[in-house]
mmCIF file of C-alpha atoms in Angstrom:
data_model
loop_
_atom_site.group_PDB
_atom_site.id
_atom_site.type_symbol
_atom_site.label_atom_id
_atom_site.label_comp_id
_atom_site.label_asym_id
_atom_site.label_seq_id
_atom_site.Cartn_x
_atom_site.Cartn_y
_atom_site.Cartn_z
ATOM 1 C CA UNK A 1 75.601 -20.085 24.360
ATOM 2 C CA UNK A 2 72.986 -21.738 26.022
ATOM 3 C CA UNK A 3 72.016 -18.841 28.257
ATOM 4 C CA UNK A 4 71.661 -16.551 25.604
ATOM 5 C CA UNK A 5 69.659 -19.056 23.725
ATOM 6 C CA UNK A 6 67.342 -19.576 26.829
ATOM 7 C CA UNK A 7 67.458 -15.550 27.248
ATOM 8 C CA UNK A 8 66.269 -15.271 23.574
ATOM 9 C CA UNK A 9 63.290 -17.731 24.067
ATOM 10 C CA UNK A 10 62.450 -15.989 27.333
ATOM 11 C CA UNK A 11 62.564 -12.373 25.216
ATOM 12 C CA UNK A 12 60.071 -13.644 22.420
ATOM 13 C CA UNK A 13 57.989 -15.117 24.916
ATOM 14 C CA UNK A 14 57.452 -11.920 26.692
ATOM 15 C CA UNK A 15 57.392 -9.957 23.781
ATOM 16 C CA UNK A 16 54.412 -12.348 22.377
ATOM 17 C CA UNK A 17 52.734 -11.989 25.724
ATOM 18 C CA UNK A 18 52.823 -8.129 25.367
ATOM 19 C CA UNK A 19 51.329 -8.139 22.011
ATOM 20 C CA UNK A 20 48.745 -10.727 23.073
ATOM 21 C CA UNK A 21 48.173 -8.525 26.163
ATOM 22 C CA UNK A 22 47.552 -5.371 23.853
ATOM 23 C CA UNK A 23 45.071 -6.767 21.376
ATOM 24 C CA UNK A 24 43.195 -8.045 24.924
ATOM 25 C CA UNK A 25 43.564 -4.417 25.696
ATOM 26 C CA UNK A 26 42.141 -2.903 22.358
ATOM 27 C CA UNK A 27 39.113 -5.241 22.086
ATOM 28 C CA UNK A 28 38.119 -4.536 25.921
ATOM 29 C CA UNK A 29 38.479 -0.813 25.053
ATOM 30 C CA UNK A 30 36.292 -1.239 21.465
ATOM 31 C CA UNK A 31 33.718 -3.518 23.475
ATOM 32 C CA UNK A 32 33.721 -0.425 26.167
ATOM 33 C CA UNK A 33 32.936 1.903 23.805
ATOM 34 C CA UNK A 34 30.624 -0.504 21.595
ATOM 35 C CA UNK A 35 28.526 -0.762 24.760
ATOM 36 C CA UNK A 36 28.582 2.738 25.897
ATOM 37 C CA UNK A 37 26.914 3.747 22.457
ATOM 38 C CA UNK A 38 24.457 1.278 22.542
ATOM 39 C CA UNK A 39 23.646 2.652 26.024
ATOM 40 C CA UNK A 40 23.569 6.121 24.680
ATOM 41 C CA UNK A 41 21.555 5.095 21.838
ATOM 42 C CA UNK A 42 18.818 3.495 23.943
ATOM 43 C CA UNK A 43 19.076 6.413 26.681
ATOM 44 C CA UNK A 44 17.983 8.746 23.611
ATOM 45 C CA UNK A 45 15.321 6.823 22.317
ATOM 46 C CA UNK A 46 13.783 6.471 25.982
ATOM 47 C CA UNK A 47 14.298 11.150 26.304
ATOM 48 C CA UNK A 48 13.243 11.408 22.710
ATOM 49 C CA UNK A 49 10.740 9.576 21.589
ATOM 50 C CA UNK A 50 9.333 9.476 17.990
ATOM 51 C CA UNK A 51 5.787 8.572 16.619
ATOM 52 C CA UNK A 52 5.159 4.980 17.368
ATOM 53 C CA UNK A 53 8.285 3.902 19.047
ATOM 54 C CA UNK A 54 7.403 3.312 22.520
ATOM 55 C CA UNK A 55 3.248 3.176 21.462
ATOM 56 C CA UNK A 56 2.119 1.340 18.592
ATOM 57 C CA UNK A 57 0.306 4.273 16.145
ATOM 58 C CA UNK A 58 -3.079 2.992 16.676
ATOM 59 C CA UNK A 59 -6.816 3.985 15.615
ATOM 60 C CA UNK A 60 -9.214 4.182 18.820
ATOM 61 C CA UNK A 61 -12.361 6.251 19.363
ATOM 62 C CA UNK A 62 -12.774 8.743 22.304
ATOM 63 C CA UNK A 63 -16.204 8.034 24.614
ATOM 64 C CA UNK A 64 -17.141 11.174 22.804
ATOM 65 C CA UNK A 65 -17.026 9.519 20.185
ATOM 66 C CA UNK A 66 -14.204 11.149 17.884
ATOM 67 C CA UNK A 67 -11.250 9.508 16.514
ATOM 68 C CA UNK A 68 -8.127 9.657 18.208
ATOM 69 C CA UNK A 69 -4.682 8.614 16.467
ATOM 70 C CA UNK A 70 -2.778 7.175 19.457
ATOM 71 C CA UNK A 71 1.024 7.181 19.022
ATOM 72 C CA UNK A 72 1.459 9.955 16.844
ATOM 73 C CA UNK A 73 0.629 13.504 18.186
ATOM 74 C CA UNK A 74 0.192 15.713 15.845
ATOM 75 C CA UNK A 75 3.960 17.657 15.017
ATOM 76 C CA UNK A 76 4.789 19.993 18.004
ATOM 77 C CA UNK A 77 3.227 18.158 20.647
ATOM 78 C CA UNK A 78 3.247 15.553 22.899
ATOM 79 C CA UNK A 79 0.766 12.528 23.831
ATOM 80 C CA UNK A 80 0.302 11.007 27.555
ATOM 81 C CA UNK A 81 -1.154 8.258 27.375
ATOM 82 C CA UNK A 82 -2.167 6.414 30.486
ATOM 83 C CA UNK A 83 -3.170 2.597 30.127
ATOM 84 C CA UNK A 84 -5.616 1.304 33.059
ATOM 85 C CA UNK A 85 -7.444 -1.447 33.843
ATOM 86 C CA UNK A 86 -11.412 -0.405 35.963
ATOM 87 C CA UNK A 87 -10.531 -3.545 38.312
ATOM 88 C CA UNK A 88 -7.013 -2.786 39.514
ATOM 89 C CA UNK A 89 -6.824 -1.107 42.839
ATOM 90 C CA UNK A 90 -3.799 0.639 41.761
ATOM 91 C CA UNK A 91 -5.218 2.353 39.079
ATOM 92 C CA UNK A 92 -8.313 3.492 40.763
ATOM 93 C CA UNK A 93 -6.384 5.012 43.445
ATOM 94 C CA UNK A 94 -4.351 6.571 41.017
ATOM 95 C CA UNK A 95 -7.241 8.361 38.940
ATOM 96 C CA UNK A 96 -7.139 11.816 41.205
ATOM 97 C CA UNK A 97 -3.048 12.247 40.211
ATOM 98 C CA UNK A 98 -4.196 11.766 36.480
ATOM 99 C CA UNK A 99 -7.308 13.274 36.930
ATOM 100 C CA UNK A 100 -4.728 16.784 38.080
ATOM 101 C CA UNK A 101 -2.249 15.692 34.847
ATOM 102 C CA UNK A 102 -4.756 15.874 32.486
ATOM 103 C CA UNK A 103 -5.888 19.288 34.467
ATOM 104 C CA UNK A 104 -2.496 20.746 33.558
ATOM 105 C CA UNK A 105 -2.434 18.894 30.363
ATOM 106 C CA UNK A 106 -5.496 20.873 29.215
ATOM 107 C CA UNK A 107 -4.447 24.340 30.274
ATOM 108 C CA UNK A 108 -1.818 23.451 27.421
ATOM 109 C CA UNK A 109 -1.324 23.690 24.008
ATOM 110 C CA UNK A 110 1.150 21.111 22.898
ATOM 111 C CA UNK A 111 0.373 18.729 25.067
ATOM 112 C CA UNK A 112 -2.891 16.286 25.386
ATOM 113 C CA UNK A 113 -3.692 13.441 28.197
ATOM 114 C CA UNK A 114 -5.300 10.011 26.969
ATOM 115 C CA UNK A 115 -6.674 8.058 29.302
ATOM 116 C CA UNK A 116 -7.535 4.030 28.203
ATOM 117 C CA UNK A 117 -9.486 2.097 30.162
ATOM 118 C CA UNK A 118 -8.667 -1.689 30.097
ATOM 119 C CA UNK A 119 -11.892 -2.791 31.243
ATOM 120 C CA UNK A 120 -12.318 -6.644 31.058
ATOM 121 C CA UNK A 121 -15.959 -6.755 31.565
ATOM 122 C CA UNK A 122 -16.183 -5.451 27.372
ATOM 123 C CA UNK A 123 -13.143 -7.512 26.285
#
């Protein structure tokens, strides 16, 4: 009588160990999958961008002087938009590949290539 008892007790305890085990199981596999979307969510937004998401829209004025709406091209094309500062090495060396970018850019139609200088002489 006492064996079965102490078989009994062993039996629930397993049993509540499985069905602890299974709900550890199920939220693992919802976190999983909560991640992965959130993952796939920010891959998108990084391979399909949308007016001001990864650029502020923002007013500036060309040295030609004509405005130029930063952040939102206009529908059917695409901005580059290349930030540099006149006093960083890197950038300077790095004018003749966007120098060619905006080369190709031009010899398109739905794309355009901004260059802004971050000069801190004028700030």
């Amino acid at each position: 009588m006492n064996e079965t008892r102490h078989t009994r007790w062993i039996q629930a305890v397993l049993m509540i160990t499985v069905v602890i085990s299974v709900g550890l199981l199920v939220r693992v596999a919802q976190g999983k999958q909560a991640a992965e979307e959130r993952e796939q969510r920010l891959f998108d937004r990084t391979q399909n961008p949308r007016a001001g998401i990864h650029v502020p829209i923002y007013e500036a004025t060309s040295s030609a002087g004509e405005a130029v709406r930063l952040g939102q091209p206009e529908p059917g094309t695409r901005q580059v938009l290349l930030f540099f500062n006149t006093t960083c090495p890197y950038c300077l060396n790095s004018v003749p590949t966007w120098n060619a970018l905006t080369d190709l850019a031009d010899s398109r139609d739905d794309v355009t290539a901004i260059g802004v200088a971050l000069d801190p002489r004028q700030a």
